[in-house]
PDB file of C-alpha atoms in Angstrom:
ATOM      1  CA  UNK A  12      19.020  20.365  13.838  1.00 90.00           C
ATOM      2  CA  UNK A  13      16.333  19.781  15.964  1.00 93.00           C
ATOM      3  CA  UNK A  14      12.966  19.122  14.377  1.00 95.00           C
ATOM      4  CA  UNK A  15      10.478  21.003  16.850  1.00 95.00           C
ATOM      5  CA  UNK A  16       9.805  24.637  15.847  1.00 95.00           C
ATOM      6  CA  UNK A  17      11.487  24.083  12.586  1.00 97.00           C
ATOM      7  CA  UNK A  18       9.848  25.599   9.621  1.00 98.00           C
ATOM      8  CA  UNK A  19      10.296  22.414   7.400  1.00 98.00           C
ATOM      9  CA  UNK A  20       9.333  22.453   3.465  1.00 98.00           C
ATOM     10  CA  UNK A  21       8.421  18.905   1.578  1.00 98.00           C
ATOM     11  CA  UNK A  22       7.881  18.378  -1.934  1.00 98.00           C
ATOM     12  CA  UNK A  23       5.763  15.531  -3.365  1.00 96.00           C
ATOM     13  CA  UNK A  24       3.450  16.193   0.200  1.00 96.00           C
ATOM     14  CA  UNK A  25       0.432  15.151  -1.437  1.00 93.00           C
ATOM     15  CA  UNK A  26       1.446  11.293  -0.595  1.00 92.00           C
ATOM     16  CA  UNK A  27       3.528   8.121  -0.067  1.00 94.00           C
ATOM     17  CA  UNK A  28       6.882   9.410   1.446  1.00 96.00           C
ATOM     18  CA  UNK A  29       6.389  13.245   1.128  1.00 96.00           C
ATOM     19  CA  UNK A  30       2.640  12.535   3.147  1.00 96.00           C
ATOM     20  CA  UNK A  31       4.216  10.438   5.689  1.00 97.00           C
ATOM     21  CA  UNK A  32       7.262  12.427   6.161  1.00 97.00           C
ATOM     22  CA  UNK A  33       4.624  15.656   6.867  1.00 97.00           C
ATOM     23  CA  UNK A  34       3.000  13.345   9.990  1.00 96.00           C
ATOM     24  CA  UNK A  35       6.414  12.854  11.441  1.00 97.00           C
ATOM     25  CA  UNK A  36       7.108  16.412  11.309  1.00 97.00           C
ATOM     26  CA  UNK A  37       3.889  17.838  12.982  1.00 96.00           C
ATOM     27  CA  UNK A  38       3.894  15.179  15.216  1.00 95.00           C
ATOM     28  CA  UNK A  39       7.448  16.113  16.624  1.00 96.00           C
ATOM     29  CA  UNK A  40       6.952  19.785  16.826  1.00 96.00           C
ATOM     30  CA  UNK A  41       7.499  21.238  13.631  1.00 96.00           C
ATOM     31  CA  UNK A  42       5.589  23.191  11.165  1.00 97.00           C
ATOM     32  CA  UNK A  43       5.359  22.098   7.502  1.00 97.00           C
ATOM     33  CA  UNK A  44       4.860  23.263   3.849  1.00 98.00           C
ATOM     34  CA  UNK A  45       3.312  20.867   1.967  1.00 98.00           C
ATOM     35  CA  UNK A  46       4.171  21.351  -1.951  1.00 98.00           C
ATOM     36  CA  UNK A  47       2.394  18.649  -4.564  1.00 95.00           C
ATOM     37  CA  UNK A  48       0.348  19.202  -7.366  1.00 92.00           C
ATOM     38  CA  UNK A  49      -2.853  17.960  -6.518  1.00 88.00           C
ATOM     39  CA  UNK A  50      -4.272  20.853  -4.118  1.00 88.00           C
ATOM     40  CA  UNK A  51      -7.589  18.396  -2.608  1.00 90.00           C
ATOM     41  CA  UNK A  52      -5.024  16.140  -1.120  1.00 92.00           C
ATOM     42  CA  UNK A  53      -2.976  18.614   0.117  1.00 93.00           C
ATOM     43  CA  UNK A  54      -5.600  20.521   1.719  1.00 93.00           C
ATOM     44  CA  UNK A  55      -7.125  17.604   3.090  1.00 93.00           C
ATOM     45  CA  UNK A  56      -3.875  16.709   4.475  1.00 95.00           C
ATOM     46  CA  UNK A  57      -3.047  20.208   5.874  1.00 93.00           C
ATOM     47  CA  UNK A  58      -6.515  20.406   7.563  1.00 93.00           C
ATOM     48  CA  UNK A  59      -5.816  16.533   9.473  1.00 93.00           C
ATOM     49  CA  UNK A  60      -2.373  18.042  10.562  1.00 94.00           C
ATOM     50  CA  UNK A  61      -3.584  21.213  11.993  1.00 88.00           C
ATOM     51  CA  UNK A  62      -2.678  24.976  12.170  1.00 82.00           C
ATOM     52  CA  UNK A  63       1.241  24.315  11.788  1.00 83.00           C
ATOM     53  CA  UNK A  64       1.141  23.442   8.089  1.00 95.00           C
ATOM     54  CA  UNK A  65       0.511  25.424   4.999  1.00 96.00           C
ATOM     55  CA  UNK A  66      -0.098  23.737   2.118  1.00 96.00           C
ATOM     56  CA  UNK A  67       0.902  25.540  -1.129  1.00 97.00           C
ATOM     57  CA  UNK A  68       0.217  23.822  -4.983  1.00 96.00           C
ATOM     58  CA  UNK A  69       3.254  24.251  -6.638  1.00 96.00           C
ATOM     59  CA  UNK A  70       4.907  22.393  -9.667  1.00 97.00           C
ATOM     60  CA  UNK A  71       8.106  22.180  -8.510  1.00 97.00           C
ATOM     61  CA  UNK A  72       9.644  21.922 -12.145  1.00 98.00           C
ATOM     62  CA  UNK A  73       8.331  25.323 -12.486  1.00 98.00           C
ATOM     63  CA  UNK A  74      11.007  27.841 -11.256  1.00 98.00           C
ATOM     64  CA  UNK A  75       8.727  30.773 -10.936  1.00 98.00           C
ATOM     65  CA  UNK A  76       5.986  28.265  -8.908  1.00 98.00           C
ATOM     66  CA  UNK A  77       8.803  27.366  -6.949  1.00 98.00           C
ATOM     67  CA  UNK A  78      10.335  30.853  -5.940  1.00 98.00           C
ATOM     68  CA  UNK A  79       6.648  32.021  -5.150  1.00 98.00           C
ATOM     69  CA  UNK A  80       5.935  28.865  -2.852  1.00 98.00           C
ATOM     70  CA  UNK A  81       9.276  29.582  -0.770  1.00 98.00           C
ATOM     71  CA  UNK A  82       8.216  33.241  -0.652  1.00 98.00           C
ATOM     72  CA  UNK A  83       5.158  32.819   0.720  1.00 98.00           C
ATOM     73  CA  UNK A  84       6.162  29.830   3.031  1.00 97.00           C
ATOM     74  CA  UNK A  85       9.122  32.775   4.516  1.00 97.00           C
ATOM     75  CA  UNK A  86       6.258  35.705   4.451  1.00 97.00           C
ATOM     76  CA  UNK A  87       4.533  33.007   6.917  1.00 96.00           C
ATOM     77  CA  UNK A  88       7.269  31.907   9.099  1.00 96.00           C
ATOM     78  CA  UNK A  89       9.907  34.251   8.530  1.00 96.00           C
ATOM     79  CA  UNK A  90      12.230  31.337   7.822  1.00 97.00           C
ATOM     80  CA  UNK A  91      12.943  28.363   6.189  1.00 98.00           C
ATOM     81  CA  UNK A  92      15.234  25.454   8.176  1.00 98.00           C
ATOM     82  CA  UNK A  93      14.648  21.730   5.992  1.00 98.00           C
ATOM     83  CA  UNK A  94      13.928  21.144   2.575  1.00 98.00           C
ATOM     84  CA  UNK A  95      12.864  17.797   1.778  1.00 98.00           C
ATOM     85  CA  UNK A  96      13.001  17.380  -1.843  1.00 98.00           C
ATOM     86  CA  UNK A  97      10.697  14.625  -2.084  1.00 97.00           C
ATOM     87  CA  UNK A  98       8.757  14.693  -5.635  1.00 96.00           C
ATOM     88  CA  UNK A  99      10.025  12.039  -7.929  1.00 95.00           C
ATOM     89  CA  UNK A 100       8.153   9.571 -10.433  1.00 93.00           C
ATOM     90  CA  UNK A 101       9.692   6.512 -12.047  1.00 92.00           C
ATOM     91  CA  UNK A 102      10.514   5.416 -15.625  1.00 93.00           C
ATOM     92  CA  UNK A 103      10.570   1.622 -16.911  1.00 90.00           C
ATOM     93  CA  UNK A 104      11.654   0.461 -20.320  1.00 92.00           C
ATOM     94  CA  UNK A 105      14.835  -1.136 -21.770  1.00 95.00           C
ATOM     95  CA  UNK A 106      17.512   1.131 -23.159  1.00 97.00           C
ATOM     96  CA  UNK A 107      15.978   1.347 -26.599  1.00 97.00           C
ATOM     97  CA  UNK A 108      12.428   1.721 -25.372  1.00 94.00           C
ATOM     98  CA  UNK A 109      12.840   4.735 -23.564  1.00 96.00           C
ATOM     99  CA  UNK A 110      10.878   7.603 -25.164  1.00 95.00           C
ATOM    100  CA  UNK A 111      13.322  10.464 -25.352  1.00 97.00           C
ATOM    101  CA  UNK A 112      10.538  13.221 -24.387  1.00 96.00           C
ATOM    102  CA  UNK A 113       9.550  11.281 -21.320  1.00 96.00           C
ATOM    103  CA  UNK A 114      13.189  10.668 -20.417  1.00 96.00           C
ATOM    104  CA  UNK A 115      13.130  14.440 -20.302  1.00 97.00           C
ATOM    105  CA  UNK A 116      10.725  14.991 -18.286  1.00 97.00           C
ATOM    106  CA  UNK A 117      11.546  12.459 -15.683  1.00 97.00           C
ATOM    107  CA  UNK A 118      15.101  14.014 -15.710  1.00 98.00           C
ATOM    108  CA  UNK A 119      13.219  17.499 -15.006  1.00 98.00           C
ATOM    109  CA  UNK A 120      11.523  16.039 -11.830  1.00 97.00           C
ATOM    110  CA  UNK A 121      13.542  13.545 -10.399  1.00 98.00           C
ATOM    111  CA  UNK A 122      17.197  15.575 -10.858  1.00 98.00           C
ATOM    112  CA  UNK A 123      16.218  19.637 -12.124  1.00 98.00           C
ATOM    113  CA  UNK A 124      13.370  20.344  -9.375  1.00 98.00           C
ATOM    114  CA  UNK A 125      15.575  19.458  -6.568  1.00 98.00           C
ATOM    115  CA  UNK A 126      18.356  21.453  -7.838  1.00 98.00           C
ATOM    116  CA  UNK A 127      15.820  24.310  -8.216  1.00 98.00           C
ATOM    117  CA  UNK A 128      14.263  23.729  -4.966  1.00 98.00           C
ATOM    118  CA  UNK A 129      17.648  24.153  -3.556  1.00 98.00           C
ATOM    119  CA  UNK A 130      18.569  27.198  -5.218  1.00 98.00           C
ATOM    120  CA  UNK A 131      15.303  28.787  -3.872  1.00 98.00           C
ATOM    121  CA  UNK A 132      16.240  28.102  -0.147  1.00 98.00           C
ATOM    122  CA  UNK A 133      19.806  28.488  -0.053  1.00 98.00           C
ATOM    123  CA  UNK A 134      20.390  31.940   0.175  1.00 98.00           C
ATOM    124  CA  UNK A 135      17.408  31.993   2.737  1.00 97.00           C
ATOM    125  CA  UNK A 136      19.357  29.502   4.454  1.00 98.00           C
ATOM    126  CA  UNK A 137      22.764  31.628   4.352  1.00 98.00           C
ATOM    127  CA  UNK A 138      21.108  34.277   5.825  1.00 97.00           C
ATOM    128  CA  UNK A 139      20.245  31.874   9.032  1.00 97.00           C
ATOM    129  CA  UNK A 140      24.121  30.256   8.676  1.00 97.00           C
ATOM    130  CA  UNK A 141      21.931  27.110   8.791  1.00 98.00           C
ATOM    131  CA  UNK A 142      19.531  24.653   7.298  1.00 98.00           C
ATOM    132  CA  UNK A 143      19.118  21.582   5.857  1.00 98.00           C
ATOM    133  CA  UNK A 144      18.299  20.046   2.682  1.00 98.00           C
ATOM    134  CA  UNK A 145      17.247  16.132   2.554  1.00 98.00           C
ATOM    135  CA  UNK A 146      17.040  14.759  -0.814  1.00 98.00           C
ATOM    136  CA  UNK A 147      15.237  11.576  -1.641  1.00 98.00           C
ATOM    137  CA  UNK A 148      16.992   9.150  -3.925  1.00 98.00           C
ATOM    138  CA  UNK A 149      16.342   5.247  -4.366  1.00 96.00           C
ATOM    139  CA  UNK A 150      17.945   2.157  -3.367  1.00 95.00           C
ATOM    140  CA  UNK A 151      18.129   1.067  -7.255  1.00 94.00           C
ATOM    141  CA  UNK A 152      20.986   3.675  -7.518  1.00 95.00           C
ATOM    142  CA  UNK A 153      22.884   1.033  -5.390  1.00 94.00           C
ATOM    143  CA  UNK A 154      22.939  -1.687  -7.985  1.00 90.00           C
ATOM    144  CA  UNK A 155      21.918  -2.395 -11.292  1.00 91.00           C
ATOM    145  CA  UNK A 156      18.754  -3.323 -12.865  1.00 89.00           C
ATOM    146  CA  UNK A 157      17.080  -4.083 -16.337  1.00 93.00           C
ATOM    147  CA  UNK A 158      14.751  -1.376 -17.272  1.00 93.00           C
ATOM    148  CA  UNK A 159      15.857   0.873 -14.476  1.00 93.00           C
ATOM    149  CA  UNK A 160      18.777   3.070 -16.834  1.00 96.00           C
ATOM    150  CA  UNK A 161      16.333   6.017 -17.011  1.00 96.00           C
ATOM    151  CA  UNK A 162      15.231   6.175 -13.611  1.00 96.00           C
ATOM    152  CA  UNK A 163      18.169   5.391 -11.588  1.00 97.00           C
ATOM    153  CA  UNK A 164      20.178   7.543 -13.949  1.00 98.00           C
ATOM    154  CA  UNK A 165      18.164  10.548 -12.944  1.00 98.00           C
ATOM    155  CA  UNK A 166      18.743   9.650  -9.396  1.00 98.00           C
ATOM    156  CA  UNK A 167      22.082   8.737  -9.838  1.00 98.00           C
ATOM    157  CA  UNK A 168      22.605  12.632 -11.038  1.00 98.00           C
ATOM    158  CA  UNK A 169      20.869  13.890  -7.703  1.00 98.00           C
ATOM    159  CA  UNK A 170      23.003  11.411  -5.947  1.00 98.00           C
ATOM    160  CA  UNK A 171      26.161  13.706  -7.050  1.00 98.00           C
ATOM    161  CA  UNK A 172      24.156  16.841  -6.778  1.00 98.00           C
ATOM    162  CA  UNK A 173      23.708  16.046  -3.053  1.00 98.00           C
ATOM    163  CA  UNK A 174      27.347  15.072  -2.433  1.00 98.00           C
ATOM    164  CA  UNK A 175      29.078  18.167  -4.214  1.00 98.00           C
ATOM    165  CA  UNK A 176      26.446  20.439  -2.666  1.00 98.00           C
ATOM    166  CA  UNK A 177      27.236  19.306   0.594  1.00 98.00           C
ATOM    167  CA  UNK A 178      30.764  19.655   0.774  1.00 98.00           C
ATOM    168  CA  UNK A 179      30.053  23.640  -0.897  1.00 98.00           C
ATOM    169  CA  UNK A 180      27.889  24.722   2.327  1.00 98.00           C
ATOM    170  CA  UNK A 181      29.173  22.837   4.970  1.00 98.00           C
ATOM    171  CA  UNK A 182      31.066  26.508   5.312  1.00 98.00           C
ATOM    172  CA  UNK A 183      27.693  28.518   5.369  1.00 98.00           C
ATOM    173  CA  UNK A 184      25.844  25.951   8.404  1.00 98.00           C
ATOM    174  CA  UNK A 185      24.019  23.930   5.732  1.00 98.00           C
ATOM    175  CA  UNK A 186      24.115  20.294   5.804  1.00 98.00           C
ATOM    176  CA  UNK A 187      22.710  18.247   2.700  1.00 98.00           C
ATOM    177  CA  UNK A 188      21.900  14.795   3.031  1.00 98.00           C
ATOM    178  CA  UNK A 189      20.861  11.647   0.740  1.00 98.00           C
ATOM    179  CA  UNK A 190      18.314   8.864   1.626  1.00 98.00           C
ATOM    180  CA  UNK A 191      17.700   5.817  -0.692  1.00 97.00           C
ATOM    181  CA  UNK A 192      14.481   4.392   0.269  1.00 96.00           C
ATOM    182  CA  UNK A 193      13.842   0.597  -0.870  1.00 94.00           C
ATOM    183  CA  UNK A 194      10.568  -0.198  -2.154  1.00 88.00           C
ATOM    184  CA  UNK A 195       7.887   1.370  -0.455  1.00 78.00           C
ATOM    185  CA  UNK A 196       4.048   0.578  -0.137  1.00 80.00           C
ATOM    186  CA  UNK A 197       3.299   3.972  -2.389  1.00 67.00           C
ATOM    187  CA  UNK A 198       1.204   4.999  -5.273  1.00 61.00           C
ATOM    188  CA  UNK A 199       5.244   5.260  -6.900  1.00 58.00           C
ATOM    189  CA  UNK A 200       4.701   1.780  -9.105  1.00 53.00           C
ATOM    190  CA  UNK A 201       1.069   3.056 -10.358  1.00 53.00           C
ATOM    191  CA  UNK A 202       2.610   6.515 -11.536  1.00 55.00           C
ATOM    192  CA  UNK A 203       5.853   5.810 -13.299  1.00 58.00           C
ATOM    193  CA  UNK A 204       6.224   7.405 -16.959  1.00 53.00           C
ATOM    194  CA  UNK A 205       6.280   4.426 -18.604  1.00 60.00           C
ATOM    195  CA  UNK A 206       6.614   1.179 -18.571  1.00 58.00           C
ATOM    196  CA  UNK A 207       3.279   0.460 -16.502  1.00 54.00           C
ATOM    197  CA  UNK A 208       3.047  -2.796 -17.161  1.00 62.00           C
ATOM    198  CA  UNK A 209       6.662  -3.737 -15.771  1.00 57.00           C
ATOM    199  CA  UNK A 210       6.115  -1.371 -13.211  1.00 50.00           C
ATOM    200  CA  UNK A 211       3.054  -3.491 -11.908  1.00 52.00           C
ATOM    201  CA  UNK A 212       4.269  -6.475 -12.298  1.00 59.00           C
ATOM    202  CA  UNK A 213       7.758  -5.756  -9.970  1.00 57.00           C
ATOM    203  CA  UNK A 214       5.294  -4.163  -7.376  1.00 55.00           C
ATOM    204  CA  UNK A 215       3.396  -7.124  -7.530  1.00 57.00           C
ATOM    205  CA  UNK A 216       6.103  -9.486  -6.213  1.00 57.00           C
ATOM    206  CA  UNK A 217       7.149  -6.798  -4.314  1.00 60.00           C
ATOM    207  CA  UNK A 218       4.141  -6.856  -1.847  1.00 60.00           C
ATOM    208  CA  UNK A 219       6.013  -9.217   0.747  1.00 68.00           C
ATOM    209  CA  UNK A 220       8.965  -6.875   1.302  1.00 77.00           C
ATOM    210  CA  UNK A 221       7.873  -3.309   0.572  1.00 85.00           C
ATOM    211  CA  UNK A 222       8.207  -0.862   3.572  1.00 89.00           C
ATOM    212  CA  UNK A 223       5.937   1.463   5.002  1.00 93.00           C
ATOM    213  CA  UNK A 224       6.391   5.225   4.333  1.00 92.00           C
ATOM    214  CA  UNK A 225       6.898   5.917   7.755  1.00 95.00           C
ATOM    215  CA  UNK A 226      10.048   3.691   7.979  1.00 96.00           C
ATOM    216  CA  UNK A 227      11.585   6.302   5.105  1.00 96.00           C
ATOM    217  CA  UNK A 228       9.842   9.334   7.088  1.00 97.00           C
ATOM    218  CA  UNK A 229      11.426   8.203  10.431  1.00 96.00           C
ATOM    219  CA  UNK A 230      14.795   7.926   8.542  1.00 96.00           C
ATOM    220  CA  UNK A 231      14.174  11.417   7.311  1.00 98.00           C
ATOM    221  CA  UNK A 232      13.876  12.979  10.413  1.00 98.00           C
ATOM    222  CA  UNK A 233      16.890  11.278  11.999  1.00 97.00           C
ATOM    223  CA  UNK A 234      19.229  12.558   8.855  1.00 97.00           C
ATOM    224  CA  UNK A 235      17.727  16.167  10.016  1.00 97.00           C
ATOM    225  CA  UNK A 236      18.489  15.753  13.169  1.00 97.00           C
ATOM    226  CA  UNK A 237      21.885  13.941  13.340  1.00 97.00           C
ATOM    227  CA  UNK A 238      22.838  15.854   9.570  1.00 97.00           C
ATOM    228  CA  UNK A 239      24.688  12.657   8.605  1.00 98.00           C
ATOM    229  CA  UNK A 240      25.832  12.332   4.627  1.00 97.00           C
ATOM    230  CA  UNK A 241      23.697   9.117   3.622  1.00 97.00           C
ATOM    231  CA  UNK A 242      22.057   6.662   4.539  1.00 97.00           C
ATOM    232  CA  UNK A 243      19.619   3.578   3.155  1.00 95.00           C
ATOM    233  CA  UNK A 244      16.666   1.557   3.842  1.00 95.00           C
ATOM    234  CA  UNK A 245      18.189  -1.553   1.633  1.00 94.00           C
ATOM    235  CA  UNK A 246      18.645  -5.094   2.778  1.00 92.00           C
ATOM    236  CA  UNK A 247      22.173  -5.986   3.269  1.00 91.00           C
ATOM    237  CA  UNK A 248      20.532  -8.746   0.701  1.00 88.00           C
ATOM    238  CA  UNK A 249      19.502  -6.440  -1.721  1.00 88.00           C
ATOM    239  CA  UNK A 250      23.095  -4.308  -1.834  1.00 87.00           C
ATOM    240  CA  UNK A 251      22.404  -2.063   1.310  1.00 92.00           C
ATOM    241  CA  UNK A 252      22.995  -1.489   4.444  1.00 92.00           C
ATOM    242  CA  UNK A 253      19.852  -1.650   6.198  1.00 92.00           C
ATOM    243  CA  UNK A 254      19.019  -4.717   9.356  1.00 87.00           C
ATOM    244  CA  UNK A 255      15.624  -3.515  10.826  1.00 72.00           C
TER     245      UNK A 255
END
């Protein structure tokens, strides 16, 4: 799919991945809707990018926010071609540390808001007989980690999501795609759930090898455009794939 004139939605907009993926968009033709939370970053964002974006506050584990923001978004542009479902926070602790009500809400926006995101768009997208939906994983789903079983288990579930999903509307023009970023220069470390402390302190040693969100945002827009299955931003060191 090509990227310019494409009406191209992107949760978590507000910042880090979702805020650089929005730049790449605009700046290669097409027009986004910005979804986050935090409405003075979004608008702030929208007016930088210009008259191409819309920026709707929406939480996305909300299905009736949701529904409305893709309603209004089609009202706007008739259409909707890319969903980047982007929104995701992180969760440290050791198996018996995890707090079972935050488990449950990380679960709700790292593996339901996607899948409700997606239900919202797909039958937009039948009508076209195309779009695309990019969903954002992580690298830590490719290995194993102390303290990670919360968060990579909740992206391990979108991880399956993605693949099953894909293979159900290749028939109806719809490609679904997965990209595992590696750790990225983002506000992600200083907003997990829990487990601050750890969170900080992998961040910390972190600093010499984290990516900019553009490298993740450029990878987006290549998985839109080519509609390939997968791919990663991971060192071939670190249990990827990745050489730039």
């Amino acid at each position: 799919m090509q990227i310019k004139n494409s009406v191209v939605l992107i949760t978590g907009a507000s910042s880090g991945i979702g805020e650089a993926t929005a730049r790449a968009v605009v700046q290669a033709g097409g027009r986004a809707v910005l979804l986050a939370r935090r409405q003075d970053r979004l608008d702030d964002l929208a007016r930088e990018l210009g008259e191409d974006v819309l920026a709707l506050p929406c939480d996305v584990t909300n299905s009736a926010e949701a529904q409305k923001a893709v309603q209004i978004a089609q009202k706007k542009y008739g259409r909707i071609d890319v969903l980047i479902n982007n929104a995701g926070q992180g969760l440290y602790g050791a198996i018996e540390d995890i707090g079972i009500d935050d488990f449950k809400q990380l679960l709700n926006l790292n593996t339901i808001a996607p899948l409700i995101m997606m239900q919202a768009v797909i039958p937009l997208m039948r009508k076209q007989s195309a779009g695309c939906i990019i969903n954002v994983s992580s690298g830590a789903t490719l290995a194993t980690y102390p303290g990670s079983a919360a968060y990579t288990s909740s992206k391990s579930a979108l991880n399956m999501i993605s693949k099953v999903a894909r293979l159900e509307l290749a028939d109806a023009g719809i490609t679904v795609s997965l990209i595992h970023p590696f750790m990225t220069a983002t506000e992600f470390y200083g907003s997990v759930k829990s487990g601050l402390s750890a969170s900080k302190e992998q961040e910390a040693g972190a600093v010499s090898i984290a990516q900019p969100p553009s490298l993740s945002a450029q990878m987006i827009i290549n998985l839109i455009e080519t509609g390939d299955e997968e791919t990663d931003l991971v060192p071939k060191e670190y249990g990827g794939s990745f050489e730039g």
